[in-house]
Structure formats: C-alpha cells, structure tokens
mmCIF file of C-alpha atoms in Angstrom:
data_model
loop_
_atom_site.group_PDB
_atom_site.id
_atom_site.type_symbol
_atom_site.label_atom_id
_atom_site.label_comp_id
_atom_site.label_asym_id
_atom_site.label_seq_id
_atom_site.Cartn_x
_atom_site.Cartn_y
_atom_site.Cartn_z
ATOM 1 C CA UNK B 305 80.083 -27.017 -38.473
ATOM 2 C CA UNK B 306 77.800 -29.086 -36.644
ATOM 3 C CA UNK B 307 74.488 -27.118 -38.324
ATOM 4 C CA UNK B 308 76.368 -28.613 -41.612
ATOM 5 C CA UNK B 309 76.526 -32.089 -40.255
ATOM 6 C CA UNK B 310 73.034 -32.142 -39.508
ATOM 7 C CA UNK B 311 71.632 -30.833 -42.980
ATOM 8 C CA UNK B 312 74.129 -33.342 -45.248
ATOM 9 C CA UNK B 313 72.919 -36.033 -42.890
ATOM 10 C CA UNK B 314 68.978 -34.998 -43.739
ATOM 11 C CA UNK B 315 70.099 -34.790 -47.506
ATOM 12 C CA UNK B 316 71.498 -38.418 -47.065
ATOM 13 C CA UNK B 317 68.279 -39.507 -45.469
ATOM 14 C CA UNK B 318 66.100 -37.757 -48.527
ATOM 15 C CA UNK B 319 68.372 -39.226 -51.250
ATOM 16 C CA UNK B 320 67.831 -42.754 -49.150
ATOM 17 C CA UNK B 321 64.088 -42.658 -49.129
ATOM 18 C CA UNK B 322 63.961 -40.429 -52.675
ATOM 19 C CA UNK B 323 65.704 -43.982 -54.242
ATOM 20 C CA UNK B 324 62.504 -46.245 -53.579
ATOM 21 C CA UNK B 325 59.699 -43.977 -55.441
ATOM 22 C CA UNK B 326 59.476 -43.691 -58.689
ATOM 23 C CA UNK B 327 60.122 -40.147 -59.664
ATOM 24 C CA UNK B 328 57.352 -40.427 -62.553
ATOM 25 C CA UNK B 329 54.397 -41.887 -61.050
ATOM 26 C CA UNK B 330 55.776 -41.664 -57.864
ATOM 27 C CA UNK B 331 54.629 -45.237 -57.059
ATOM 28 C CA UNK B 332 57.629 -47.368 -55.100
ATOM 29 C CA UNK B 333 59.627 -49.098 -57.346
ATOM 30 C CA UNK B 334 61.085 -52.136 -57.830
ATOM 31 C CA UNK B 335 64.461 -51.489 -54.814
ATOM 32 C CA UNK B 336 61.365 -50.836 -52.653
ATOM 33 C CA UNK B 337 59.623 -54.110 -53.371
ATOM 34 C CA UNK B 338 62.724 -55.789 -53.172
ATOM 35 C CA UNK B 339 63.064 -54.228 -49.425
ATOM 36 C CA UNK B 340 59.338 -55.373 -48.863
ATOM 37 C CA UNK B 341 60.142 -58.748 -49.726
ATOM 38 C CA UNK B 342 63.107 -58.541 -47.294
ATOM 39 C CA UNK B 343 61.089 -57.605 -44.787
ATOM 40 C CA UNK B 344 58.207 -60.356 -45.082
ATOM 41 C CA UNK B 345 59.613 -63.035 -46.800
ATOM 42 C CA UNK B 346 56.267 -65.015 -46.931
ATOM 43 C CA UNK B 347 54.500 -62.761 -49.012
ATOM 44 C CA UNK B 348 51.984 -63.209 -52.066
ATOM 45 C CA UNK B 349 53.091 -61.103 -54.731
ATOM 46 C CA UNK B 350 50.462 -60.518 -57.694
ATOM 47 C CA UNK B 351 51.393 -59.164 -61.201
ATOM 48 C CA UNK B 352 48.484 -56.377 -63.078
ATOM 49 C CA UNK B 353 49.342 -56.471 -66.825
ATOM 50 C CA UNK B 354 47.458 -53.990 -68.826
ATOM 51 C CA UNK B 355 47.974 -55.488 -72.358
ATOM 52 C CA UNK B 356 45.435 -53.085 -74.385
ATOM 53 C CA UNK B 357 47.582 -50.063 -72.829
ATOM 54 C CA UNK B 358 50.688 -50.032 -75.833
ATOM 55 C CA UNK B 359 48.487 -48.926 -78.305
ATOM 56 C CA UNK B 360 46.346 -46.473 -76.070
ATOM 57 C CA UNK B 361 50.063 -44.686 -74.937
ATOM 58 C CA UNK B 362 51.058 -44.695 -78.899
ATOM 59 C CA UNK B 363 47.876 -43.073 -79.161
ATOM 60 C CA UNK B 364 47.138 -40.300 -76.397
ATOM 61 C CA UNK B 365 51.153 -40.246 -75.041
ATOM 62 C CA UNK B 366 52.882 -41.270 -71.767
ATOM 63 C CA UNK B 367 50.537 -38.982 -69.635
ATOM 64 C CA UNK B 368 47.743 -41.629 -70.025
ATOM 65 C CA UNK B 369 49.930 -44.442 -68.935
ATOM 66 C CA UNK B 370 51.224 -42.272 -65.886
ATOM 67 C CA UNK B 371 47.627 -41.287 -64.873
ATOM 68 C CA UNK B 372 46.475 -44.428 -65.674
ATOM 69 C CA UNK B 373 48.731 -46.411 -62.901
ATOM 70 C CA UNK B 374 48.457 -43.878 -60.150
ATOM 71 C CA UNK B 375 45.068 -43.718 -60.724
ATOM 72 C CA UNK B 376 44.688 -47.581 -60.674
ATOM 73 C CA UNK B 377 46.815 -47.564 -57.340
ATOM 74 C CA UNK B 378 44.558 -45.699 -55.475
ATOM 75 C CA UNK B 379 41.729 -47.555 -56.184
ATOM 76 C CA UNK B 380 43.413 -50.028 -55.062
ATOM 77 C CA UNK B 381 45.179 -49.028 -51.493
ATOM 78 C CA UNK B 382 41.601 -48.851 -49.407
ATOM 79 C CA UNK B 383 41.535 -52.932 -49.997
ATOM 80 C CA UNK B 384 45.041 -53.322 -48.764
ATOM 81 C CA UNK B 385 46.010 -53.887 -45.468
ATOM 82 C CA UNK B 386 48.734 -52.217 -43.634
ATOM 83 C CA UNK B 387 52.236 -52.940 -44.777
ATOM 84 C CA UNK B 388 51.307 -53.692 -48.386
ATOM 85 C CA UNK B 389 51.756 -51.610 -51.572
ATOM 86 C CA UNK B 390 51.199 -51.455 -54.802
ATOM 87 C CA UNK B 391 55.011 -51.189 -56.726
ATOM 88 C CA UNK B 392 55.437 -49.266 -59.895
ATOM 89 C CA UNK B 393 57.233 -51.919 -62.924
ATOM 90 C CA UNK B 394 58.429 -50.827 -65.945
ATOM 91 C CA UNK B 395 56.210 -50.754 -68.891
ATOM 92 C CA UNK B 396 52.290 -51.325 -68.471
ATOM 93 C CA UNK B 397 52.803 -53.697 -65.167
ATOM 94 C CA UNK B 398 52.093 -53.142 -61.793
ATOM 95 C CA UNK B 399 53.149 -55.509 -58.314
ATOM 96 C CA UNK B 400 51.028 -56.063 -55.537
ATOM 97 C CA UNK B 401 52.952 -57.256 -52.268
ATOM 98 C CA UNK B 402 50.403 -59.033 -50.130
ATOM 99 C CA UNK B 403 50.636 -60.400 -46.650
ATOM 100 C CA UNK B 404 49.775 -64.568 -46.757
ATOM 101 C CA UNK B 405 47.057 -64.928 -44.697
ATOM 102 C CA UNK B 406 43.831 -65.534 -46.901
ATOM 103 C CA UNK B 407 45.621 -64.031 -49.687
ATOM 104 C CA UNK B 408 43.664 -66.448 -52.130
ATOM 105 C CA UNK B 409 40.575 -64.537 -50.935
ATOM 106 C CA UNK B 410 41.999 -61.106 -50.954
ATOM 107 C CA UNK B 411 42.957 -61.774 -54.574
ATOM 108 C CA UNK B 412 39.665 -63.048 -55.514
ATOM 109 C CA UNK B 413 38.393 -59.817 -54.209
ATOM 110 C CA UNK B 414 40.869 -57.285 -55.864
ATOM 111 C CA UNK B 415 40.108 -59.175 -59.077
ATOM 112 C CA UNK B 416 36.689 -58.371 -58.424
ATOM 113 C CA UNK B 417 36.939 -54.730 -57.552
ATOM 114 C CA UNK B 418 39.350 -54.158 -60.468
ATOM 115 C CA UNK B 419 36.555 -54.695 -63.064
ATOM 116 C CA UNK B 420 35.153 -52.365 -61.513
ATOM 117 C CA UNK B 421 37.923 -49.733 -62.599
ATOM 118 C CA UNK B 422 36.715 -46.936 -64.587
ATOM 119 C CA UNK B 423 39.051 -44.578 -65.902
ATOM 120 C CA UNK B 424 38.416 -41.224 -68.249
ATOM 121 C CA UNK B 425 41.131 -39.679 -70.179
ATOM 122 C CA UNK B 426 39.745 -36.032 -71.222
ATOM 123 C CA UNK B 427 36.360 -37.344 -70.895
ATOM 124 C CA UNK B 428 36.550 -40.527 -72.866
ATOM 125 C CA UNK B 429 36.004 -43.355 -71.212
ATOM 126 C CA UNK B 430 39.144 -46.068 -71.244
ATOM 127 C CA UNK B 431 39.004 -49.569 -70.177
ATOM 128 C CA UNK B 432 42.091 -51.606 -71.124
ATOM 129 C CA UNK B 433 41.907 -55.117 -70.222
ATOM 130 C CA UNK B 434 43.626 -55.883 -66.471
ATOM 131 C CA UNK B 435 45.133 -59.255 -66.019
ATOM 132 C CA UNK B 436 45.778 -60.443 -62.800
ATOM 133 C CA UNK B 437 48.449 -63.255 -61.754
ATOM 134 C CA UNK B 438 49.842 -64.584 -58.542
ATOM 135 C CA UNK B 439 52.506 -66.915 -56.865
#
C-alpha cells in the first residue's frame, strides 16, 4: 500500500510540473509565467512578436513555427540571468520575464543580439522580422 502511495504522489508531482511546459515547444507557458510573476513581482516583462511568421507557417506548416521559437529561445537563455525565462504565448509571440535591475540595458542588448538571429528551415535561410516591446 504504501509503495502505491508513493508512486500516485510522484504522478501528482509530474502532472504538477507537466502543467507549466508547453507540451509542443516545450517552452513554459503562460500558468508558468504567471507563477514567475508571483514570485518576483517587480519584474520587466518584454513581448517578441514575429509578424512576417503567419504567412511563412501557411507556407512551410506548424513545424517551422515550433522550430522557429525553440530555436529563438535558446539563443536567447545564455543572455539571461538566473531565474528568468523565456515563456511560450500563443500564436507567433514569445515573453521574456526579466529581473529589474538594469533591465533597460539588458533589453537594449537582447534587441541587439536578436538581429543577430539566423534561422534555416531545410537550408533556406528565414528571417522574419522580431519586434521587441517592454513595460
């Protein structure tokens, strides 16, 4: 009974943590940014809107999109610092949760290193427009 116990309460625990990643891109989602914000209420949060990337996913299919975020996540994790994440929105968007000190900076930075983005789909060079907003 007890070896029962135990397993139900590690299938709890996995359900728990499965519920914050998205089971697509497997990016955290929006429950898990909500939890970030929770945790450090004074945070910057910045918004990546790909607008060119509709027409490339009508084109090439949902793959692209999917590669195309996790792809553009880790590019972006060796600039963040510990405790920050990049979140997984519907659509074409992307969140950044950022810690406040010299966030204005950090942005300026991530701005910068985003142009610097490349991304090929089968060989073919993409490069959809990023916009980058903040509050």
């Amino acid at each position: 009974m007890a070896v029962l116990a135990t397993r139900q309460r590690a299938v709890v625990r996995r359900i728990q943590r499965l519920a914050y990643v998205d089971p697509v891109v497997h990016l955290p989602n929006v429950r898990a940014l909500n939890r970030a914000l929770r945790d450090a209420p004074w945070s910057a949060l910045c918004y990546l809107h790909i607008p060119g990337m509709e027409m490339l996913v009508k084109n090439y299919g949902i793959m692209l999109r999917i590669q195309y975020k996790q792809k553009l996540s880790h590019w972006l994790s060796p600039l963040l610092e510990p405790g920050e994440d990049v979140y997984q929105l519907s659509g074409n968007d992307l969140a950044l949760r950022l810690n406040t000190e010299s966030h204005q900076e950090r942005i300026t930075a991530l701005d910068s290193h985003l142009k610097q983005f490349r991304f090929f789909w089968d060989g073919m060079p993409m490069q959809p427009q990023i916009g980058v907003s903040y509050c």
